[in-house]
Structure formats: C-alpha cells, structure tokens
Amino acid sequence: MTYDASIRLDVLLDSAAAHAVPVVCGVATGLMDMPACTVGSMVLLDLTVHAWDVARATGAPFEPAPAVVAELAKVCAEMASMGRRMNVFAEAVVPPKGASAFEHLLAATGRDPRT
C-alpha cells in the first residue's frame, strides 16, 4: 500500500469543521462526561496537530484554514493545562518571531513549528 499524497488533509479538516453540528454541544459524552462540542473540538485539534506532524515528517505542506486555526486556538487555550497534566501536550514553546496563527497554536502544544 502506498500513501496517496493527493489527499489533502487540510480539505478533510475543513470539511469536518464545516459539518460540526452545534445542536449537540450541550450533550455530555465520553468517559470524562464532557460536552460533545468540547470532545469534537479536542478531536479536531488532535487531528490538526498530528496532520502537521505527518506533513512535517514527509516534507508536505500543511496549513489549515484560518477559521479552523482560530477556533482551535480557543480550545487549546482552554484545554492546555489539562493536556499537559495528562501528558498530551508538552510545555509550550516560544513561537518564532513573525509566527503565523497556526505556528502559535503548534507552539502552544509544545511543538517547535520551524524545526
């Protein structure tokens, strides 16, 4: 099996974000009994950051839509301390000078966006 680089992860992530259903936000779900929108946002954050990991490792470009990054930055700000306690995120790193919003998001999860 070969990896098909023509599948654009940014398009998939944008599509997932566009099809989120706000009505379920108040419904508690999962083992941690969290609102469904919170769980969905955490999953989208995880997919976005790991898509960047894969893109970086393979030399492929990856830049999610600005609206997705803006929403995920809010989620990350709210969840970062818990993420660090659970060893999901590393300690935040200082984003490089002139960093994009996505690079700031990556830095908040403990990734150095320019290495």
PDB file of C-alpha atoms in Angstrom:
ATOM      1  CA  MET A   1       0.000   0.000   0.000  1.00  0.00           C
ATOM      2  CA  THR A   2       1.308   3.441  -0.865  1.00  0.00           C
ATOM      3  CA  TYR A   3       0.470   6.773   0.662  1.00  0.00           C
ATOM      4  CA  ASP A   4      -1.611   8.969  -1.623  1.00  0.00           C
ATOM      5  CA  ALA A   5      -0.258  12.482  -1.117  1.00  0.00           C
ATOM      6  CA  SER A   6      -3.070  13.884  -3.251  1.00  0.00           C
ATOM      7  CA  ILE A   7      -5.453  13.522  -0.317  1.00  0.00           C
ATOM      8  CA  ARG A   8      -5.295  16.966   1.221  1.00  0.00           C
ATOM      9  CA  LEU A   9      -5.582  16.808   4.975  1.00  0.00           C
ATOM     10  CA  ASP A  10      -6.475  20.485   5.162  1.00  0.00           C
ATOM     11  CA  VAL A  11      -9.528  19.862   2.972  1.00  0.00           C
ATOM     12  CA  LEU A  12     -10.602  16.956   5.162  1.00  0.00           C
ATOM     13  CA  LEU A  13     -10.185  19.002   8.348  1.00  0.00           C
ATOM     14  CA  ASP A  14     -12.031  21.983   6.880  1.00  0.00           C
ATOM     15  CA  SER A  15     -14.852  19.646   5.864  1.00  0.00           C
ATOM     16  CA  ALA A  16     -15.019  18.126   9.344  1.00  0.00           C
ATOM     17  CA  ALA A  17     -15.191  21.577  10.933  1.00  0.00           C
ATOM     18  CA  ALA A  18     -17.853  22.721   8.467  1.00  0.00           C
ATOM     19  CA  HIS A  19     -20.082  19.760   9.262  1.00  0.00           C
ATOM     20  CA  ALA A  20     -19.990  20.085  13.029  1.00  0.00           C
ATOM     21  CA  VAL A  21     -23.485  20.141  14.487  1.00  0.00           C
ATOM     22  CA  PRO A  22     -23.848  22.862  17.140  1.00  0.00           C
ATOM     23  CA  VAL A  23     -27.071  21.336  18.472  1.00  0.00           C
ATOM     24  CA  VAL A  24     -25.181  18.555  20.243  1.00  0.00           C
ATOM     25  CA  CYS A  25     -22.956  20.927  22.198  1.00  0.00           C
ATOM     26  CA  GLY A  26     -24.899  20.506  25.411  1.00  0.00           C
ATOM     27  CA  VAL A  27     -24.938  16.714  25.273  1.00  0.00           C
ATOM     28  CA  ALA A  28     -22.409  15.097  27.616  1.00  0.00           C
ATOM     29  CA  THR A  29     -20.360  12.331  26.067  1.00  0.00           C
ATOM     30  CA  GLY A  30     -17.326  10.159  26.600  1.00  0.00           C
ATOM     31  CA  LEU A  31     -15.652   8.772  29.677  1.00  0.00           C
ATOM     32  CA  MET A  32     -14.965  12.239  31.039  1.00  0.00           C
ATOM     33  CA  ASP A  33     -18.638  13.252  30.643  1.00  0.00           C
ATOM     34  CA  MET A  34     -17.701  16.357  28.655  1.00  0.00           C
ATOM     35  CA  PRO A  35     -19.915  18.340  26.266  1.00  0.00           C
ATOM     36  CA  ALA A  36     -19.916  16.800  22.787  1.00  0.00           C
ATOM     37  CA  CYS A  37     -18.639  20.027  21.213  1.00  0.00           C
ATOM     38  CA  THR A  38     -15.666  20.025  23.565  1.00  0.00           C
ATOM     39  CA  VAL A  39     -14.867  16.418  22.705  1.00  0.00           C
ATOM     40  CA  GLY A  40     -15.272  17.140  18.995  1.00  0.00           C
ATOM     41  CA  SER A  41     -13.010  20.173  19.249  1.00  0.00           C
ATOM     42  CA  MET A  42     -10.387  18.144  21.080  1.00  0.00           C
ATOM     43  CA  VAL A  43     -10.501  15.515  18.337  1.00  0.00           C
ATOM     44  CA  LEU A  44     -10.188  18.179  15.628  1.00  0.00           C
ATOM     45  CA  LEU A  45      -7.246  19.737  17.489  1.00  0.00           C
ATOM     46  CA  ASP A  46      -5.589  16.330  17.755  1.00  0.00           C
ATOM     47  CA  LEU A  47      -6.136  15.590  14.059  1.00  0.00           C
ATOM     48  CA  THR A  48      -4.876  19.008  13.028  1.00  0.00           C
ATOM     49  CA  VAL A  49      -1.697  18.853  15.087  1.00  0.00           C
ATOM     50  CA  HIS A  50      -0.920  15.280  14.054  1.00  0.00           C
ATOM     51  CA  ALA A  51      -1.621  16.114  10.409  1.00  0.00           C
ATOM     52  CA  TRP A  52       1.079  18.778  10.771  1.00  0.00           C
ATOM     53  CA  ASP A  53       3.370  16.157  12.358  1.00  0.00           C
ATOM     54  CA  VAL A  54       2.894  13.854   9.354  1.00  0.00           C
ATOM     55  CA  ALA A  55       3.261  16.696   6.869  1.00  0.00           C
ATOM     56  CA  ARG A  56       6.449  17.863   8.561  1.00  0.00           C
ATOM     57  CA  ALA A  57       7.882  14.336   8.612  1.00  0.00           C
ATOM     58  CA  THR A  58       7.130  13.804   4.916  1.00  0.00           C
ATOM     59  CA  GLY A  59       8.041  17.278   3.701  1.00  0.00           C
ATOM     60  CA  ALA A  60       4.482  18.015   2.607  1.00  0.00           C
ATOM     61  CA  PRO A  61       2.945  21.449   3.123  1.00  0.00           C
ATOM     62  CA  PHE A  62       0.080  21.755   5.594  1.00  0.00           C
ATOM     63  CA  GLU A  63      -1.759  24.923   6.578  1.00  0.00           C
ATOM     64  CA  PRO A  64      -5.321  24.526   7.870  1.00  0.00           C
ATOM     65  CA  ALA A  65      -7.935  27.159   7.173  1.00  0.00           C
ATOM     66  CA  PRO A  66      -7.602  30.305   9.303  1.00  0.00           C
ATOM     67  CA  ALA A  67     -11.120  29.864  10.729  1.00  0.00           C
ATOM     68  CA  VAL A  68     -10.230  26.353  11.917  1.00  0.00           C
ATOM     69  CA  VAL A  69      -6.998  27.604  13.483  1.00  0.00           C
ATOM     70  CA  ALA A  70      -8.826  30.440  15.245  1.00  0.00           C
ATOM     71  CA  GLU A  71     -11.330  28.047  16.821  1.00  0.00           C
ATOM     72  CA  LEU A  72      -8.664  25.525  17.754  1.00  0.00           C
ATOM     73  CA  ALA A  73      -6.570  28.258  19.389  1.00  0.00           C
ATOM     74  CA  LYS A  74      -9.506  28.912  21.738  1.00  0.00           C
ATOM     75  CA  VAL A  75      -9.830  25.202  22.505  1.00  0.00           C
ATOM     76  CA  CYS A  76      -6.105  24.896  23.104  1.00  0.00           C
ATOM     77  CA  ALA A  77      -6.079  27.886  25.450  1.00  0.00           C
ATOM     78  CA  GLU A  78      -8.886  26.332  27.486  1.00  0.00           C
ATOM     79  CA  MET A  79      -7.520  22.785  27.496  1.00  0.00           C
ATOM     80  CA  ALA A  80      -3.731  23.243  27.521  1.00  0.00           C
ATOM     81  CA  SER A  81      -3.180  22.919  31.266  1.00  0.00           C
ATOM     82  CA  MET A  82      -5.254  19.732  31.407  1.00  0.00           C
ATOM     83  CA  GLY A  83      -3.445  18.473  28.298  1.00  0.00           C
ATOM     84  CA  ARG A  84      -0.106  18.988  29.992  1.00  0.00           C
ATOM     85  CA  ARG A  85      -1.260  17.260  33.196  1.00  0.00           C
ATOM     86  CA  MET A  86      -2.369  14.288  31.078  1.00  0.00           C
ATOM     87  CA  ASN A  87       0.904  14.344  29.085  1.00  0.00           C
ATOM     88  CA  VAL A  88      -0.972  15.065  25.872  1.00  0.00           C
ATOM     89  CA  PHE A  89       0.843  18.378  25.335  1.00  0.00           C
ATOM     90  CA  ALA A  90       4.443  19.222  26.060  1.00  0.00           C
ATOM     91  CA  GLU A  91       5.307  22.515  27.722  1.00  0.00           C
ATOM     92  CA  ALA A  92       4.576  25.430  25.420  1.00  0.00           C
ATOM     93  CA  VAL A  93       7.465  26.801  23.413  1.00  0.00           C
ATOM     94  CA  VAL A  94       8.013  30.412  22.436  1.00  0.00           C
ATOM     95  CA  PRO A  95       6.749  30.874  18.888  1.00  0.00           C
ATOM     96  CA  PRO A  96       9.276  32.275  16.446  1.00  0.00           C
ATOM     97  CA  LYS A  97       9.241  35.952  15.560  1.00  0.00           C
ATOM     98  CA  GLY A  98       6.634  36.606  12.875  1.00  0.00           C
ATOM     99  CA  ALA A  99       4.868  33.301  13.565  1.00  0.00           C
ATOM    100  CA  SER A 100       1.514  32.637  11.931  1.00  0.00           C
ATOM    101  CA  ALA A 101      -1.594  31.870  13.972  1.00  0.00           C
ATOM    102  CA  PHE A 102      -1.097  28.180  13.202  1.00  0.00           C
ATOM    103  CA  GLU A 103       2.527  28.335  14.355  1.00  0.00           C
ATOM    104  CA  HIS A 104       1.317  29.915  17.612  1.00  0.00           C
ATOM    105  CA  LEU A 105      -1.137  27.032  18.002  1.00  0.00           C
ATOM    106  CA  LEU A 106       1.603  24.468  17.400  1.00  0.00           C
ATOM    107  CA  ALA A 107       3.880  26.213  19.908  1.00  0.00           C
ATOM    108  CA  ALA A 108       1.093  26.131  22.492  1.00  0.00           C
ATOM    109  CA  THR A 109       1.004  22.333  22.164  1.00  0.00           C
ATOM    110  CA  GLY A 110       4.763  22.132  22.730  1.00  0.00           C
ATOM    111  CA  ARG A 111       5.841  21.813  19.107  1.00  0.00           C
ATOM    112  CA  ASP A 112       8.503  23.998  17.548  1.00  0.00           C
ATOM    113  CA  PRO A 113       6.790  24.999  14.311  1.00  0.00           C
ATOM    114  CA  ARG A 114      10.003  25.790  12.459  1.00  0.00           C
ATOM    115  CA  THR A 115      12.097  22.697  13.159  1.00  0.00           C
TER     116      THR A 115
END
